PDB file of N, CA and C in Angstrom:
ATOM      1  N   MET A  12       0.854  -1.181   0.000  1.00 41.00           N
ATOM      2  CA  MET A  12       0.000   0.000   0.000  1.00 41.00           C
ATOM      3  C   MET A  12       0.897   1.240   0.000  1.00 41.00           C
ATOM      4  N   ALA A  13       1.103   1.786  -1.154  1.00 47.00           N
ATOM      5  CA  ALA A  13       1.933   2.981  -1.269  1.00 47.00           C
ATOM      6  C   ALA A  13       1.061   4.212  -1.072  1.00 47.00           C
ATOM      7  N   GLN A  14       1.232   4.858   0.055  1.00 68.00           N
ATOM      8  CA  GLN A  14       0.473   6.070   0.335  1.00 68.00           C
ATOM      9  C   GLN A  14       1.429   7.249   0.410  1.00 68.00           C
ATOM     10  N   ASN A  15       0.966   8.325  -0.069  1.00 91.00           N
ATOM     11  CA  ASN A  15       1.696   9.577  -0.004  1.00 91.00           C
ATOM     12  C   ASN A  15       1.658  10.087   1.444  1.00 91.00           C
ATOM     13  N   VAL A  16       2.749  10.639   1.933  1.00 94.00           N
ATOM     14  CA  VAL A  16       2.849  11.098   3.317  1.00 94.00           C
ATOM     15  C   VAL A  16       1.764  12.137   3.643  1.00 94.00           C
ATOM     16  N   HIS A  17       1.384  12.937   2.671  1.00 94.00           N
ATOM     17  CA  HIS A  17       0.344  13.946   2.904  1.00 94.00           C
ATOM     18  C   HIS A  17      -1.031  13.287   3.056  1.00 94.00           C
ATOM     19  N   GLU A  18      -1.283  12.241   2.296  1.00 94.00           N
ATOM     20  CA  GLU A  18      -2.545  11.504   2.433  1.00 94.00           C
ATOM     21  C   GLU A  18      -2.621  10.828   3.798  1.00 94.00           C
ATOM     22  N   ILE A  19      -1.522  10.223   4.213  1.00 95.00           N
ATOM     23  CA  ILE A  19      -1.470   9.573   5.526  1.00 95.00           C
ATOM     24  C   ILE A  19      -1.769  10.588   6.619  1.00 95.00           C
ATOM     25  N   TRP A  20      -1.123  11.749   6.540  1.00 96.00           N
ATOM     26  CA  TRP A  20      -1.286  12.780   7.559  1.00 96.00           C
ATOM     27  C   TRP A  20      -2.710  13.338   7.561  1.00 96.00           C
ATOM     28  N   GLU A  21      -3.279  13.573   6.398  1.00 96.00           N
ATOM     29  CA  GLU A  21      -4.649  14.103   6.333  1.00 96.00           C
ATOM     30  C   GLU A  21      -5.644  13.139   6.967  1.00 96.00           C
ATOM     31  N   LYS A  22      -5.488  11.850   6.719  1.00 95.00           N
ATOM     32  CA  LYS A  22      -6.373  10.848   7.329  1.00 95.00           C
ATOM     33  C   LYS A  22      -6.175  10.807   8.842  1.00 95.00           C
ATOM     34  N   ALA A  23      -4.942  10.904   9.290  1.00 96.00           N
ATOM     35  CA  ALA A  23      -4.656  10.924  10.725  1.00 96.00           C
ATOM     36  C   ALA A  23      -5.261  12.165  11.378  1.00 96.00           C
ATOM     37  N   LEU A  24      -5.190  13.298  10.692  1.00 97.00           N
ATOM     38  CA  LEU A  24      -5.752  14.534  11.238  1.00 97.00           C
ATOM     39  C   LEU A  24      -7.256  14.443  11.464  1.00 97.00           C
ATOM     40  N   GLU A  25      -7.953  13.714  10.609  1.00 96.00           N
ATOM     41  CA  GLU A  25      -9.398  13.542  10.788  1.00 96.00           C
ATOM     42  C   GLU A  25      -9.693  12.894  12.138  1.00 96.00           C
ATOM     43  N   VAL A  26      -8.923  11.868  12.481  1.00 96.00           N
ATOM     44  CA  VAL A  26      -9.113  11.170  13.757  1.00 96.00           C
ATOM     45  C   VAL A  26      -8.674  12.055  14.918  1.00 96.00           C
ATOM     46  N   ILE A  27      -7.524  12.676  14.775  1.00 96.00           N
ATOM     47  CA  ILE A  27      -7.003  13.536  15.841  1.00 96.00           C
ATOM     48  C   ILE A  27      -7.988  14.669  16.130  1.00 96.00           C
ATOM     49  N   LYS A  28      -8.525  15.275  15.088  1.00 96.00           N
ATOM     50  CA  LYS A  28      -9.467  16.389  15.251  1.00 96.00           C
ATOM     51  C   LYS A  28     -10.702  15.963  16.044  1.00 96.00           C
ATOM     52  N   SER A  29     -11.150  14.733  15.839  1.00 96.00           N
ATOM     53  CA  SER A  29     -12.342  14.255  16.544  1.00 96.00           C
ATOM     54  C   SER A  29     -12.070  14.001  18.030  1.00 96.00           C
ATOM     55  N   ASN A  30     -10.801  14.004  18.429  1.00 95.00           N
ATOM     56  CA  ASN A  30     -10.423  13.758  19.820  1.00 95.00           C
ATOM     57  C   ASN A  30     -10.026  15.017  20.581  1.00 95.00           C
ATOM     58  N   LEU A  31     -10.055  16.163  19.912  1.00 95.00           N
ATOM     59  CA  LEU A  31      -9.611  17.413  20.538  1.00 95.00           C
ATOM     60  C   LEU A  31     -10.666  18.501  20.405  1.00 95.00           C
ATOM     61  N   ARG A  32     -10.522  19.519  21.235  1.00 95.00           N
ATOM     62  CA  ARG A  32     -11.350  20.717  21.043  1.00 95.00           C
ATOM     63  C   ARG A  32     -10.843  21.424  19.789  1.00 95.00           C
ATOM     64  N   GLU A  33     -11.717  22.135  19.137  1.00 95.00           N
ATOM     65  CA  GLU A  33     -11.383  22.815  17.881  1.00 95.00           C
ATOM     66  C   GLU A  33     -10.159  23.718  18.028  1.00 95.00           C
ATOM     67  N   GLN A  34     -10.121  24.485  19.107  1.00 96.00           N
ATOM     68  CA  GLN A  34      -9.016  25.427  19.309  1.00 96.00           C
ATOM     69  C   GLN A  34      -7.685  24.691  19.472  1.00 96.00           C
ATOM     70  N   GLU A  35      -7.677  23.599  20.230  1.00 94.00           N
ATOM     71  CA  GLU A  35      -6.444  22.811  20.389  1.00 94.00           C
ATOM     72  C   GLU A  35      -5.957  22.303  19.035  1.00 94.00           C
ATOM     73  N   PHE A  36      -6.877  21.785  18.259  1.00 96.00           N
ATOM     74  CA  PHE A  36      -6.523  21.249  16.950  1.00 96.00           C
ATOM     75  C   PHE A  36      -5.938  22.341  16.063  1.00 96.00           C
ATOM     76  N   GLU A  37      -6.597  23.480  16.009  1.00 95.00           N
ATOM     77  CA  GLU A  37      -6.141  24.583  15.152  1.00 95.00           C
ATOM     78  C   GLU A  37      -4.755  25.077  15.560  1.00 95.00           C
ATOM     79  N   ILE A  38      -4.522  25.186  16.853  1.00 94.00           N
ATOM     80  CA  ILE A  38      -3.245  25.719  17.336  1.00 94.00           C
ATOM     81  C   ILE A  38      -2.106  24.721  17.164  1.00 94.00           C
ATOM     82  N   PHE A  39      -2.348  23.463  17.541  1.00 94.00           N
ATOM     83  CA  PHE A  39      -1.240  22.526  17.622  1.00 94.00           C
ATOM     84  C   PHE A  39      -1.104  21.542  16.461  1.00 94.00           C
ATOM     85  N   PHE A  40      -2.132  21.369  15.651  1.00 95.00           N
ATOM     86  CA  PHE A  40      -2.004  20.396  14.566  1.00 95.00           C
ATOM     87  C   PHE A  40      -2.041  21.006  13.174  1.00 95.00           C
ATOM     88  N   LYS A  41      -2.722  22.104  12.991  1.00 94.00           N
ATOM     89  CA  LYS A  41      -2.747  22.745  11.677  1.00 94.00           C
ATOM     90  C   LYS A  41      -1.349  23.146  11.181  1.00 94.00           C
ATOM     91  N   PRO A  42      -0.464  23.662  12.058  1.00 94.00           N
ATOM     92  CA  PRO A  42       0.858  24.088  11.582  1.00 94.00           C
ATOM     93  C   PRO A  42       1.833  22.937  11.273  1.00 94.00           C
ATOM     94  N   ILE A  43       1.514  21.722  11.678  1.00 96.00           N
ATOM     95  CA  ILE A  43       2.432  20.601  11.446  1.00 96.00           C
ATOM     96  C   ILE A  43       2.439  20.238   9.967  1.00 96.00           C
ATOM     97  N   LYS A  44       3.645  20.002   9.448  1.00 96.00           N
ATOM     98  CA  LYS A  44       3.793  19.586   8.046  1.00 96.00           C
ATOM     99  C   LYS A  44       4.407  18.190   8.017  1.00 96.00           C
ATOM    100  N   PRO A  45       3.769  17.266   7.325  1.00 96.00           N
ATOM    101  CA  PRO A  45       4.367  15.936   7.201  1.00 96.00           C
ATOM    102  C   PRO A  45       5.531  15.990   6.216  1.00 96.00           C
ATOM    103  N   LEU A  46       6.623  15.325   6.551  1.00 96.00           N
ATOM    104  CA  LEU A  46       7.807  15.358   5.691  1.00 96.00           C
ATOM    105  C   LEU A  46       8.063  14.022   4.996  1.00 96.00           C
ATOM    106  N   SER A  47       8.027  12.935   5.766  1.00 95.00           N
ATOM    107  CA  SER A  47       8.316  11.635   5.162  1.00 95.00           C
ATOM    108  C   SER A  47       7.817  10.507   6.059  1.00 95.00           C
ATOM    109  N   TYR A  48       7.687   9.346   5.452  1.00 95.00           N
ATOM    110  CA  TYR A  48       7.401   8.120   6.197  1.00 95.00           C
ATOM    111  C   TYR A  48       8.258   7.025   5.589  1.00 95.00           C
ATOM    112  N   ILE A  49       9.339   6.693   6.286  1.00 93.00           N
ATOM    113  CA  ILE A  49      10.305   5.714   5.796  1.00 93.00           C
ATOM    114  C   ILE A  49      10.712   4.809   6.957  1.00 93.00           C
ATOM    115  N   ASN A  50      10.675   3.502   6.718  1.00 93.00           N
ATOM    116  CA  ASN A  50      11.096   2.514   7.728  1.00 93.00           C
ATOM    117  C   ASN A  50      10.437   2.736   9.088  1.00 93.00           C
ATOM    118  N   CYS A  51       9.133   2.893   9.076  1.00 93.00           N
ATOM    119  CA  CYS A  51       8.328   3.058  10.304  1.00 93.00           C
ATOM    120  C   CYS A  51       8.615   4.359  11.058  1.00 93.00           C
ATOM    121  N   VAL A  52       9.241   5.317  10.407  1.00 95.00           N
ATOM    122  CA  VAL A  52       9.499   6.625  11.021  1.00 95.00           C
ATOM    123  C   VAL A  52       8.706   7.682  10.265  1.00 95.00           C
ATOM    124  N   PHE A  53       7.784   8.318  10.980  1.00 97.00           N
ATOM    125  CA  PHE A  53       6.978   9.389  10.407  1.00 97.00           C
ATOM    126  C   PHE A  53       7.611  10.699  10.854  1.00 97.00           C
ATOM    127  N   LYS A  54       8.112  11.461   9.901  1.00 96.00           N
ATOM    128  CA  LYS A  54       8.825  12.707  10.207  1.00 96.00           C
ATOM    129  C   LYS A  54       7.921  13.898   9.926  1.00 96.00           C
ATOM    130  N   ILE A  55       7.845  14.801  10.914  1.00 97.00           N
ATOM    131  CA  ILE A  55       7.015  15.999  10.773  1.00 97.00           C
ATOM    132  C   ILE A  55       7.844  17.244  11.066  1.00 97.00           C
ATOM    133  N   GLU A  56       7.370  18.354  10.522  1.00 96.00           N
ATOM    134  CA  GLU A  56       8.006  19.651  10.773  1.00 96.00           C
ATOM    135  C   GLU A  56       7.110  20.455  11.691  1.00 96.00           C
ATOM    136  N   VAL A  57       7.705  20.998  12.748  1.00 96.00           N
ATOM    137  CA  VAL A  57       6.972  21.843  13.692  1.00 96.00           C
ATOM    138  C   VAL A  57       7.616  23.222  13.740  1.00 96.00           C
ATOM    139  N   PRO A  58       6.828  24.255  14.075  1.00 94.00           N
ATOM    140  CA  PRO A  58       7.328  25.627  13.956  1.00 94.00           C
ATOM    141  C   PRO A  58       8.329  26.107  15.004  1.00 94.00           C
ATOM    142  N   SER A  59       8.459  25.406  16.150  1.00 94.00           N
ATOM    143  CA  SER A  59       9.380  25.894  17.181  1.00 94.00           C
ATOM    144  C   SER A  59       9.703  24.794  18.186  1.00 94.00           C
ATOM    145  N   GLN A  60      10.706  25.050  18.991  1.00 93.00           N
ATOM    146  CA  GLN A  60      11.083  24.119  20.062  1.00 93.00           C
ATOM    147  C   GLN A  60       9.951  23.992  21.076  1.00 93.00           C
ATOM    148  N   PHE A  61       9.329  25.114  21.426  1.00 93.00           N
ATOM    149  CA  PHE A  61       8.199  25.074  22.355  1.00 93.00           C
ATOM    150  C   PHE A  61       7.106  24.169  21.806  1.00 93.00           C
ATOM    151  N   PHE A  62       6.790  24.316  20.558  1.00 92.00           N
ATOM    152  CA  PHE A  62       5.765  23.536  19.888  1.00 92.00           C
ATOM    153  C   PHE A  62       6.099  22.043  19.991  1.00 92.00           C
ATOM    154  N   TYR A  63       7.340  21.706  19.691  1.00 95.00           N
ATOM    155  CA  TYR A  63       7.808  20.312  19.795  1.00 95.00           C
ATOM    156  C   TYR A  63       7.598  19.776  21.212  1.00 95.00           C
ATOM    157  N   GLU A  64       8.032  20.533  22.200  1.00 95.00           N
ATOM    158  CA  GLU A  64       7.910  20.090  23.594  1.00 95.00           C
ATOM    159  C   GLU A  64       6.460  19.923  24.016  1.00 95.00           C
ATOM    160  N   TRP A  65       5.586  20.816  23.584  1.00 95.00           N
ATOM    161  CA  TRP A  65       4.173  20.740  23.943  1.00 95.00           C
ATOM    162  C   TRP A  65       3.524  19.501  23.309  1.00 95.00           C
ATOM    163  N   ILE A  66       3.819  19.269  22.052  1.00 95.00           N
ATOM    164  CA  ILE A  66       3.287  18.090  21.353  1.00 95.00           C
ATOM    165  C   ILE A  66       3.770  16.816  22.055  1.00 95.00           C
ATOM    166  N   GLU A  67       5.053  16.753  22.367  1.00 95.00           N
ATOM    167  CA  GLU A  67       5.611  15.566  23.024  1.00 95.00           C
ATOM    168  C   GLU A  67       4.962  15.322  24.381  1.00 95.00           C
ATOM    169  N   GLU A  68       4.696  16.393  25.112  1.00 96.00           N
ATOM    170  CA  GLU A  68       4.135  16.252  26.451  1.00 96.00           C
ATOM    171  C   GLU A  68       2.640  15.937  26.436  1.00 96.00           C
ATOM    172  N   HIS A  69       1.897  16.492  25.489  1.00 96.00           N
ATOM    173  CA  HIS A  69       0.442  16.391  25.539  1.00 96.00           C
ATOM    174  C   HIS A  69      -0.216  15.535  24.455  1.00 96.00           C
ATOM    175  N   TYR A  70       0.396  15.415  23.306  1.00 96.00           N
ATOM    176  CA  TYR A  70      -0.314  14.798  22.183  1.00 96.00           C
ATOM    177  C   TYR A  70       0.406  13.645  21.490  1.00 96.00           C
ATOM    178  N   VAL A  71       1.619  13.329  21.891  1.00 96.00           N
ATOM    179  CA  VAL A  71       2.378  12.326  21.134  1.00 96.00           C
ATOM    180  C   VAL A  71       1.701  10.958  21.141  1.00 96.00           C
ATOM    181  N   ASP A  72       1.089  10.561  22.248  1.00 96.00           N
ATOM    182  CA  ASP A  72       0.429   9.250  22.293  1.00 96.00           C
ATOM    183  C   ASP A  72      -0.743   9.187  21.323  1.00 96.00           C
ATOM    184  N   LEU A  73      -1.562  10.223  21.317  1.00 96.00           N
ATOM    185  CA  LEU A  73      -2.685  10.280  20.379  1.00 96.00           C
ATOM    186  C   LEU A  73      -2.183  10.244  18.942  1.00 96.00           C
ATOM    187  N   MET A  74      -1.161  11.006  18.653  1.00 97.00           N
ATOM    188  CA  MET A  74      -0.616  11.073  17.301  1.00 97.00           C
ATOM    189  C   MET A  74      -0.045   9.711  16.889  1.00 97.00           C
ATOM    190  N   ARG A  75       0.742   9.098  17.757  1.00 97.00           N
ATOM    191  CA  ARG A  75       1.359   7.806  17.439  1.00 97.00           C
ATOM    192  C   ARG A  75       0.289   6.721  17.254  1.00 97.00           C
ATOM    193  N   LYS A  76      -0.654   6.637  18.175  1.00 97.00           N
ATOM    194  CA  LYS A  76      -1.702   5.609  18.083  1.00 97.00           C
ATOM    195  C   LYS A  76      -2.535   5.779  16.818  1.00 97.00           C
ATOM    196  N   THR A  77      -2.828   7.010  16.461  1.00 97.00           N
ATOM    197  CA  THR A  77      -3.605   7.280  15.252  1.00 97.00           C
ATOM    198  C   THR A  77      -2.842   6.838  14.013  1.00 97.00           C
ATOM    199  N   LEU A  78      -1.573   7.169  13.935  1.00 97.00           N
ATOM    200  CA  LEU A  78      -0.753   6.760  12.785  1.00 97.00           C
ATOM    201  C   LEU A  78      -0.594   5.239  12.739  1.00 97.00           C
ATOM    202  N   GLU A  79      -0.396   4.618  13.896  1.00 96.00           N
ATOM    203  CA  GLU A  79      -0.246   3.164  13.931  1.00 96.00           C
ATOM    204  C   GLU A  79      -1.532   2.459  13.503  1.00 96.00           C
ATOM    205  N   MET A  80      -2.658   2.987  13.934  1.00 95.00           N
ATOM    206  CA  MET A  80      -3.943   2.412  13.543  1.00 95.00           C
ATOM    207  C   MET A  80      -4.121   2.507  12.022  1.00 95.00           C
ATOM    208  N   GLN A  81      -3.750   3.613  11.470  1.00 93.00           N
ATOM    209  CA  GLN A  81      -3.899   3.823  10.034  1.00 93.00           C
ATOM    210  C   GLN A  81      -2.921   2.993   9.217  1.00 93.00           C
ATOM    211  N   LEU A  82      -1.684   2.904   9.678  1.00 93.00           N
ATOM    212  CA  LEU A  82      -0.636   2.247   8.903  1.00 93.00           C
ATOM    213  C   LEU A  82      -0.482   0.756   9.200  1.00 93.00           C
ATOM    214  N   GLY A  83      -1.054   0.314  10.318  1.00 94.00           N
ATOM    215  CA  GLY A  83      -1.001  -1.103  10.651  1.00 94.00           C
ATOM    216  C   GLY A  83       0.345  -1.590  11.137  1.00 94.00           C
ATOM    217  N   GLU A  84       1.181  -0.689  11.651  1.00 95.00           N
ATOM    218  CA  GLU A  84       2.475  -1.076  12.200  1.00 95.00           C
ATOM    219  C   GLU A  84       2.935  -0.037  13.214  1.00 95.00           C
ATOM    220  N   LYS A  85       3.908  -0.437  14.046  1.00 96.00           N
ATOM    221  CA  LYS A  85       4.470   0.503  15.024  1.00 96.00           C
ATOM    222  C   LYS A  85       5.116   1.665  14.286  1.00 96.00           C
ATOM    223  N   VAL A  86       4.934   2.854  14.829  1.00 96.00           N
ATOM    224  CA  VAL A  86       5.447   4.065  14.187  1.00 96.00           C
ATOM    225  C   VAL A  86       6.233   4.886  15.206  1.00 96.00           C
ATOM    226  N   ASN A  87       7.388   5.342  14.797  1.00 96.00           N
ATOM    227  CA  ASN A  87       8.151   6.314  15.581  1.00 96.00           C
ATOM    228  C   ASN A  87       7.943   7.674  14.930  1.00 96.00           C
ATOM    229  N   ILE A  88       7.897   8.696  15.763  1.00 96.00           N
ATOM    230  CA  ILE A  88       7.707  10.054  15.245  1.00 96.00           C
ATOM    231  C   ILE A  88       8.996  10.840  15.471  1.00 96.00           C
ATOM    232  N   GLU A  89       9.474  11.455  14.406  1.00 96.00           N
ATOM    233  CA  GLU A  89      10.633  12.338  14.495  1.00 96.00           C
ATOM    234  C   GLU A  89      10.198  13.742  14.117  1.00 96.00           C
ATOM    235  N   TYR A  90      10.867  14.706  14.709  1.00 96.00           N
ATOM    236  CA  TYR A  90      10.519  16.112  14.503  1.00 96.00           C
ATOM    237  C   TYR A  90      11.643  16.855  13.817  1.00 96.00           C
ATOM    238  N   ASN A  91      11.259  17.751  12.950  1.00 95.00           N
ATOM    239  CA  ASN A  91      12.178  18.724  12.366  1.00 95.00           C
ATOM    240  C   ASN A  91      11.684  20.068  12.888  1.00 95.00           C
ATOM    241  N   VAL A  92      12.458  20.697  13.754  1.00 95.00           N
ATOM    242  CA  VAL A  92      12.048  21.967  14.355  1.00 95.00           C
ATOM    243  C   VAL A  92      12.590  23.105  13.511  1.00 95.00           C
ATOM    244  N   LEU A  93      11.709  23.975  13.050  1.00 87.00           N
ATOM    245  CA  LEU A  93      12.139  25.139  12.265  1.00 87.00           C
ATOM    246  C   LEU A  93      12.902  26.094  13.176  1.00 87.00           C
ATOM    247  N   MET A  94      14.007  26.552  12.712  1.00 77.00           N
ATOM    248  CA  MET A  94      14.801  27.509  13.451  1.00 77.00           C
ATOM    249  C   MET A  94      14.706  28.853  12.754  1.00 77.00           C
ATOM    250  N   LYS A  95      14.465  29.884  13.540  1.00 69.00           N
ATOM    251  CA  LYS A  95      14.397  31.222  12.952  1.00 69.00           C
ATOM    252  C   LYS A  95      15.793  31.716  12.655  1.00 69.00           C
ATOM    253  N   LYS A  96      15.921  32.365  11.521  1.00 60.00           N
ATOM    254  CA  LYS A  96      17.217  32.933  11.142  1.00 60.00           C
ATOM    255  C   LYS A  96      17.470  34.201  11.947  1.00 60.00           C
ATOM    256  N   GLN A  97      18.678  34.311  12.444  1.00 54.00           N
ATOM    257  CA  GLN A  97      19.027  35.518  13.194  1.00 54.00           C
ATOM    258  C   GLN A  97      19.409  36.607  12.201  1.00 54.00           C
ATOM    259  N   LYS A  98      19.019  37.826  12.546  1.00 56.00           N
ATOM    260  CA  LYS A  98      19.296  38.961  11.651  1.00 56.00           C
ATOM    261  C   LYS A  98      20.637  39.563  11.949  1.00 56.00           C
TER     262      LYS A  98
END
């Protein structure tokens, strides 16, 4: 089953959204960008270190379980944290 990483993420977001309040979903999941899914590692881009820490503390289990349910295998999540360029 060859699925595009964006399709996988969009399907996962449907489930995640049904488990959160609208505001939580908009703040913490809308900005996430899926990057790749290779060898059971789902890589996402998040806008900041704070964002990464908040997701890890509050939502990583929901995110992992949702992806595992969809993909039918254990999934590890890796983060790419955007760094702001210094002027």
